[in-house]
Coordinates of C-alpha atoms in Angstrom, one line a residue:
Chain A
M125 CA -15.7 -47.1 46.6
E126 CA -19.4 -48.3 47.0
L127 CA -22.1 -46.4 45.2
K128 CA -25.0 -45.6 47.5
K129 CA -27.4 -43.5 45.3
A130 CA -27.5 -42.1 42.0
G131 CA -24.8 -39.6 41.1
I132 CA -24.8 -37.1 38.2
S133 CA -22.0 -34.9 36.9
G134 CA -21.5 -32.9 33.7
T135 CA -23.8 -31.1 31.3
L136 CA -25.2 -31.4 27.8
E137 CA -23.0 -28.6 26.6
S138 CA -20.5 -29.0 23.6
S139 CA -17.2 -30.6 24.8
D140 CA -18.9 -32.1 27.9
V141 CA -20.2 -35.3 28.8
M142 CA -23.1 -36.0 31.3
I143 CA -22.4 -39.1 33.5
T144 CA -25.1 -40.7 35.6
L145 CA -24.0 -43.5 37.9
E146 CA -26.2 -45.7 39.9
P147 CA -25.4 -48.7 42.0
G148 CA -25.3 -52.0 40.1
N149 CA -24.7 -55.6 40.7
G150 CA -23.6 -56.9 37.3
G151 CA -20.2 -55.3 36.9
I152 CA -19.8 -52.0 35.0
E153 CA -22.8 -51.6 32.5
I154 CA -22.6 -48.6 30.3
E155 CA -25.2 -47.0 28.2
L156 CA -23.5 -44.4 25.8
T157 CA -25.0 -41.8 23.5
S158 CA -22.5 -40.0 21.5
S159 CA -22.5 -38.2 18.0
V160 CA -19.1 -39.6 17.7
E161 CA -19.8 -43.2 19.0
K162 CA -18.8 -45.0 15.7
Q163 CA -15.3 -43.5 15.9
F164 CA -14.8 -43.3 19.6
G165 CA -17.4 -45.3 21.3
D166 CA -15.1 -48.0 22.4
A167 CA -12.5 -45.4 23.6
I168 CA -15.2 -43.6 25.6
R169 CA -16.4 -46.8 27.3
K170 CA -12.8 -47.8 28.2
E171 CA -12.1 -44.4 29.8
I172 CA -15.2 -44.7 31.8
T173 CA -14.4 -48.3 32.9
S174 CA -10.7 -47.5 33.8
T175 CA -11.6 -44.4 35.7
L176 CA -14.2 -46.4 37.8
T177 CA -11.8 -49.2 38.4
S178 CA -9.1 -46.7 39.5
L179 CA -11.7 -45.5 42.1
G180 CA -12.4 -49.2 43.2
V181 CA -16.0 -49.1 41.7
T182 CA -16.8 -52.6 40.4
N183 CA -20.5 -52.5 40.2
A184 CA -22.3 -49.6 38.4
R185 CA -24.9 -48.8 35.8
V186 CA -23.5 -45.9 33.8
T187 CA -25.6 -43.6 31.5
A188 CA -23.1 -41.3 29.5
V189 CA -24.4 -38.5 27.1
D190 CA -21.3 -37.6 25.3
K191 CA -21.1 -34.1 23.5
G192 CA -17.5 -34.5 22.2
A193 CA -15.7 -34.7 25.5
L194 CA -12.0 -35.1 25.7
D195 CA -10.7 -37.9 27.8
C196 CA -9.8 -35.6 30.7
V197 CA -13.3 -34.4 30.9
I198 CA -14.7 -38.0 30.9
R199 CA -12.4 -38.7 33.8
A200 CA -13.3 -35.7 35.6
R201 CA -17.1 -36.1 35.1
V202 CA -16.8 -39.9 36.1
K203 CA -14.8 -39.0 39.3
A204 CA -17.2 -36.3 40.4
A205 CA -20.4 -38.4 39.7
A206 CA -18.8 -41.4 41.7
C207 CA -17.8 -39.4 44.6
R208 CA -21.5 -37.9 44.7
A209 CA -22.9 -41.3 44.3
A210 CA -20.7 -42.8 47.1
E211 CA -21.1 -39.7 49.3
V212 CA -17.5 -39.5 49.8
E213 CA -14.9 -36.8 49.8
Y214 CA -12.0 -37.6 47.2
A215 CA -8.5 -37.8 48.8
W216 CA -6.1 -36.2 46.4
G217 CA -3.0 -38.2 45.9
G218 CA -4.6 -41.2 47.7
G219 CA -7.8 -42.5 46.2
S220 CA -11.1 -42.1 48.1
Q221 CA -11.7 -41.7 51.8
Chain B
M224 CA 16.4 -16.8 32.7
K225 CA 13.3 -16.2 30.7
Q226 CA 11.2 -13.4 32.1
Q227 CA 7.6 -14.6 32.5
L228 CA 5.3 -11.9 30.7
R229 CA 2.0 -11.3 32.6
R230 CA 0.5 -8.7 30.6
T231 CA -2.7 -10.7 30.2
M232 CA -4.2 -13.3 32.6
L233 CA -7.2 -14.8 31.1
Y234 CA -9.9 -16.0 33.5
V235 CA -11.5 -19.4 32.5
P236 CA -14.6 -20.7 34.3
G237 CA -13.3 -23.9 36.1
N238 CA -16.5 -25.9 35.2
N239 CA -16.6 -25.3 31.5
P240 CA -14.8 -28.0 29.5
G241 CA -15.2 -26.1 26.2
M242 CA -13.5 -23.0 27.4
I243 CA -10.9 -25.0 29.2
K244 CA -10.1 -26.9 26.1
D245 CA -9.7 -23.7 24.1
A246 CA -8.0 -21.5 26.8
G247 CA -4.5 -21.8 25.4
I248 CA -5.2 -20.9 21.8
Y249 CA -6.0 -17.2 22.2
G250 CA -2.5 -16.0 23.0
A251 CA -2.9 -14.7 26.5
D252 CA 0.5 -14.6 28.4
C253 CA -1.2 -16.6 31.3
V254 CA -4.4 -18.7 31.7
M255 CA -6.2 -18.6 35.0
F256 CA -8.7 -21.3 35.8
D257 CA -11.4 -20.2 38.2
L258 CA -12.7 -22.3 41.0
E259 CA -14.2 -19.3 42.8
D260 CA -16.8 -16.9 41.8
S261 CA -17.5 -18.3 38.3
V262 CA -18.6 -21.8 39.7
S263 CA -21.8 -22.5 41.6
L264 CA -21.6 -23.8 45.1
N265 CA -23.1 -27.2 44.1
E266 CA -20.5 -27.6 41.2
K267 CA -17.3 -26.9 43.2
D268 CA -16.4 -30.5 43.5
A269 CA -16.9 -31.0 39.7
A270 CA -14.9 -27.9 38.8
R271 CA -12.0 -29.2 41.0
F272 CA -11.9 -32.4 39.2
L273 CA -12.1 -30.9 35.8
V274 CA -9.3 -28.4 36.4
Y275 CA -7.2 -31.1 38.0
E276 CA -7.5 -33.4 35.0
A277 CA -7.1 -30.5 32.5
L278 CA -3.8 -29.4 34.3
T279 CA -2.5 -32.8 34.3
S280 CA -3.6 -34.1 30.8
L281 CA -3.7 -31.2 28.5
D282 CA -0.6 -30.0 26.5
L283 CA -0.2 -26.6 28.2
G284 CA 3.0 -25.6 26.6
D285 CA 5.2 -23.3 28.5
K286 CA 2.4 -20.9 29.3
E287 CA 1.9 -20.0 32.9
H288 CA -1.2 -21.4 34.4
L289 CA -2.8 -20.1 37.5
V290 CA -5.8 -21.4 39.5
R291 CA -8.0 -19.0 41.7
I292 CA -9.1 -21.1 44.7
N293 CA -11.9 -20.6 47.0
S294 CA -10.8 -18.8 50.2
L295 CA -9.8 -21.1 53.1
E296 CA -12.4 -19.8 55.3
S297 CA -15.1 -20.7 52.8
G298 CA -14.5 -24.3 53.8
L299 CA -13.8 -25.1 50.1
G300 CA -10.2 -23.7 49.7
L301 CA -8.5 -26.6 51.3
A302 CA -9.9 -29.2 48.9
D303 CA -8.9 -26.7 46.1
L304 CA -5.4 -26.7 47.3
E305 CA -5.2 -30.3 47.8
A306 CA -6.3 -30.8 44.2
I307 CA -4.2 -28.0 42.5
V308 CA -0.9 -28.4 44.5
H309 CA -0.9 -32.2 43.5
T310 CA -0.8 -31.3 39.9
G311 CA 2.5 -29.3 40.3
K312 CA 1.6 -27.2 37.4
A313 CA -0.2 -24.0 38.6
V314 CA 0.3 -20.9 40.7
I315 CA -2.2 -20.6 43.3
R316 CA -4.2 -17.4 43.2
L317 CA -5.5 -16.4 46.5
P318 CA -8.8 -14.5 46.6
K319 CA -9.7 -11.8 49.2
T320 CA -6.4 -11.5 50.8
E321 CA -6.7 -9.1 53.8
T322 CA -3.8 -9.8 55.9
P323 CA -0.2 -11.3 55.7
Q324 CA -1.7 -14.1 57.9
D325 CA -4.0 -15.1 55.0
V326 CA -1.0 -15.7 52.8
L327 CA 0.8 -17.6 55.6
E328 CA -2.1 -19.9 56.4
C329 CA -2.4 -20.8 52.7
E330 CA 1.4 -21.2 52.4
A331 CA 1.6 -23.6 55.4
Q332 CA -1.1 -25.8 53.8
I333 CA 0.8 -25.8 50.4
A334 CA 3.9 -26.8 52.2
R335 CA 2.2 -29.7 53.9
I336 CA 0.6 -30.9 50.8
E337 CA 4.1 -30.5 48.9
E338 CA 5.6 -32.7 51.6
A339 CA 2.9 -35.3 51.6
A340 CA 3.0 -35.6 47.6
G341 CA 6.9 -35.6 47.5
L342 CA 7.0 -32.3 45.6
P343 CA 9.9 -30.0 45.9
M344 CA 9.3 -27.7 48.8
G345 CA 8.5 -24.3 47.6
S346 CA 7.8 -25.4 43.9
T347 CA 4.2 -24.1 44.2
K348 CA 4.2 -20.4 43.6
M349 CA 1.3 -18.0 44.9
M350 CA -0.4 -14.8 43.8
A351 CA -2.5 -12.7 46.3
A352 CA -5.5 -10.8 45.1
V353 CA -6.5 -7.9 47.3
E354 CA -10.1 -6.9 47.2
S355 CA -11.0 -4.8 50.3
A356 CA -9.8 -1.7 52.2
A357 CA -8.2 -3.7 54.6
G358 CA -6.2 -5.6 52.0
V359 CA -5.1 -2.5 50.3
L360 CA -3.9 -0.9 53.6
N361 CA -2.0 -4.3 54.2
A362 CA -0.8 -4.5 50.7
R363 CA 3.0 -4.0 51.6
E364 CA 2.9 -6.8 54.3
I365 CA 0.9 -9.2 52.1
A366 CA 3.3 -8.8 49.3
L367 CA 6.3 -9.5 51.4
A368 CA 4.5 -12.4 53.4
S369 CA 5.9 -15.2 51.5
P370 CA 8.9 -16.0 48.9
R371 CA 6.2 -18.1 46.9
L372 CA 4.5 -14.9 45.9
I373 CA 5.0 -14.0 42.3
G374 CA 2.6 -11.1 42.1
I375 CA -0.3 -9.2 44.0
A376 CA -3.4 -8.3 42.1
I377 CA -6.2 -5.9 42.8
G378 CA -9.8 -7.1 42.4
A379 CA -11.9 -3.9 42.0
E380 CA -15.5 -4.8 42.2
D381 CA -15.5 -6.1 45.8
Y382 CA -13.0 -3.2 46.6
V383 CA -15.3 -0.4 45.4
T384 CA -18.2 -1.9 47.2
D385 CA -16.3 -1.9 50.4
L386 CA -15.4 1.7 49.9
K387 CA -19.2 2.5 49.4
T388 CA -18.6 3.6 45.8
T389 CA -18.8 2.1 42.2
R390 CA -16.3 2.0 39.4
S391 CA -16.2 5.1 37.1
E392 CA -14.8 5.4 33.7
D393 CA -11.6 7.2 34.7
G394 CA -11.1 4.9 37.7
V395 CA -10.5 7.8 40.1
E396 CA -11.8 5.8 42.9
L397 CA -9.1 3.1 42.3
L398 CA -6.1 5.4 42.2
F399 CA -5.0 4.8 45.7
A400 CA -5.5 1.1 45.9
R401 CA -3.6 0.8 42.4
S402 CA -0.7 2.9 43.7
A403 CA -0.7 0.9 46.9
I404 CA -0.6 -2.4 45.2
L405 CA 2.0 -1.2 42.8
L406 CA 4.4 0.0 45.4
A407 CA 3.9 -3.1 47.5
A408 CA 4.7 -5.2 44.6
R409 CA 7.8 -3.1 43.7
V410 CA 9.0 -3.3 47.3
A411 CA 8.6 -7.0 47.2
G412 CA 10.0 -7.5 43.8
I413 CA 7.0 -9.1 42.5
D414 CA 4.6 -8.3 39.7
A415 CA 1.6 -6.1 40.0
I416 CA -1.7 -7.2 38.2
D417 CA -4.6 -4.9 37.6
T418 CA -8.3 -5.8 37.9
V419 CA -10.6 -6.9 35.2
Y420 CA -12.2 -4.5 32.8
S421 CA -15.8 -6.0 32.6
D422 CA -17.3 -4.0 29.7
V423 CA -16.1 -6.3 26.9
N424 CA -17.9 -4.3 24.2
N425 CA -16.2 -1.0 25.1
E426 CA -12.7 -1.2 23.4
E427 CA -12.0 2.5 23.9
G428 CA -12.6 2.3 27.5
L429 CA -10.4 -0.7 27.8
R430 CA -7.7 1.1 25.9
K431 CA -7.9 4.0 28.2
E432 CA -7.7 2.0 31.2
V433 CA -4.7 -0.1 29.9
Q434 CA -2.9 3.0 29.1
L435 CA -3.4 4.3 32.6
I436 CA -2.3 1.1 34.2
R437 CA 0.8 0.7 32.0
Q438 CA 1.7 4.3 32.8
L439 CA 1.4 3.6 36.6
G440 CA 3.8 0.8 36.2
F441 CA 1.5 -2.3 36.3
D442 CA 2.8 -5.5 34.7
G443 CA -0.4 -6.5 33.3
K444 CA -4.3 -7.2 33.7
S445 CA -6.7 -9.9 34.6
I446 CA -9.1 -10.3 31.6
I447 CA -12.5 -12.2 31.2
N448 CA -12.7 -12.4 27.5
P449 CA -10.1 -13.2 24.8
R450 CA -11.2 -10.4 22.8
Q451 CA -9.3 -8.2 25.2
I452 CA -6.0 -9.6 24.7
G453 CA -4.9 -7.7 21.3
V454 CA -5.5 -4.3 22.7
I455 CA -3.5 -4.9 25.9
H456 CA -0.6 -6.6 24.2
E457 CA -0.5 -3.7 21.8
I458 CA -0.3 -1.2 24.4
Y459 CA 2.2 -3.2 26.4
T460 CA 4.5 -3.9 23.5
P461 CA 7.3 -1.4 23.0
T462 CA 7.1 0.6 19.6
K463 CA 9.8 0.7 17.1
K464 CA 10.8 4.2 18.5
D465 CA 11.0 3.0 22.0
I466 CA 13.3 0.1 21.0
D467 CA 15.4 2.2 18.7
H468 CA 15.8 4.8 21.5
A469 CA 16.7 1.9 24.0
L470 CA 19.1 0.3 21.6
A471 CA 20.9 3.7 21.3
V472 CA 21.1 4.1 24.9
L473 CA 22.8 0.8 25.4
D474 CA 25.1 1.4 22.4
A475 CA 26.1 4.7 24.2
I476 CA 26.9 2.8 27.4
Q477 CA 29.0 0.3 25.6
E478 CA 30.8 3.0 23.7
A479 CA 31.5 5.1 26.8
E480 CA 32.7 1.8 28.6
R481 CA 35.0 1.2 25.7
K482 CA 36.4 4.8 25.8
G483 CA 36.7 4.6 29.7
S484 CA 34.4 7.7 29.9
G485 CA 32.5 8.3 33.2
V486 CA 30.0 10.5 31.7
I487 CA 27.6 9.3 29.0
S488 CA 25.5 11.4 26.7
L489 CA 23.3 10.5 23.8
N490 CA 22.0 13.3 21.6
G491 CA 23.2 15.9 23.9
K492 CA 21.3 14.5 26.9
M493 CA 23.0 12.9 29.7
V494 CA 22.4 9.2 30.2
D495 CA 22.2 8.0 33.8
R496 CA 21.4 4.8 35.7
P497 CA 17.5 5.2 35.5
I498 CA 17.6 5.7 31.9
V499 CA 19.8 2.7 31.3
L500 CA 17.5 0.5 33.6
R501 CA 14.5 1.7 31.5
A502 CA 16.2 0.8 28.3
Q503 CA 17.1 -2.7 29.5
R504 CA 13.5 -3.1 30.4
V505 CA 12.1 -2.0 27.1
I506 CA 14.6 -4.5 25.4
S507 CA 13.5 -7.3 27.6
L508 CA 10.0 -6.6 27.0
A509 CA 10.4 -6.3 23.2
K510 CA 12.4 -9.7 23.1
E511 CA 9.8 -11.4 25.3
S512 CA 6.9 -10.1 23.4
G513 CA 8.5 -11.2 20.0
V514 CA 9.1 -7.8 18.4
L515 CA 12.8 -7.9 18.7
K516 CA 14.6 -10.9 17.4
E517 CA 18.3 -11.1 17.3
G518 CA 18.6 -7.4 17.7
V519 CA 16.1 -6.7 14.7
Y520 CA 12.8 -5.2 14.9
A521 CA 10.4 -7.8 13.7
Q522 CA 7.0 -6.2 13.3
D523 CA 6.1 -3.7 10.6

């Protein structure tokens, strides 16, 4: 999946995370703001990276503002932002189209 | 087989992580993630991802989960089905069902997705919500349209608008629709689920409405706020008096069978088949709702 423009998903409400994805050219760079960064920063970065990798995104600038999101919320927001940025419909059960 | 209680079906907006995370803790019999009216048009994709991830990742226990999809004709429903059927973990609630064809079209798509995903054919269940005059008049055919259906529900707001009226406190404008839905459900052997009561601050009004729908025969009600769960479960839970009578009926039956007696009486009143069926239903409901444990009333 190739990112064509900026894609945003999520909100700044409690239990959510706002993900902004922009096309990049130096791998996956993540700028994370989280009130639980000390305890969970590495885990959040890992979740973002593995979700992008599963979508075939290898270059992206990620801005994540976390408000205590569970892993499943992080995955959902990254996927939505990536599909918006790549301008593709997600193919359920088969990656991206 | 354990009977699935559907006294309360709690609506949870599909794009709200906080509400989704907590949805299971309030004690509703069923949780219904909504991709339709509570999600704005430009967030439909995000809600779909969120509900998919929640269904496949969160510990849902053995609670029944439903997802209200967008209608197929909205152009959004197919993607909803693709996402949700792939989880293998939720009943599909079909909105604005007007004809049996609506059910069949949805069923055909579900079957196609199940096959492509390698899921057991027929494993995804459905519930049809009827929200228009046409839907109410077709309720019987809708309820009988597919063996995947586990229930039929009435959605009142759209329905009363279609009738050119509004909702009143006593619900007289819904009497025909409720009766039609209920009879259709019973003919098809599936559950009948009532509409939401949207005035969450009016407990007395909710209580009256739940007493009415329980008396009509409904299995439960869709709800929009966890605060409504307690009242509904209280009204739907058999009382100690109901349970004692039901147990006495079942004892009388056993006694009569032991004696080989054809005619059964309890306290001077004849006990016939409908009374036995009602007693069995009371005991089943009491067990499933946890007030009867190993034959003992467990709530005082």
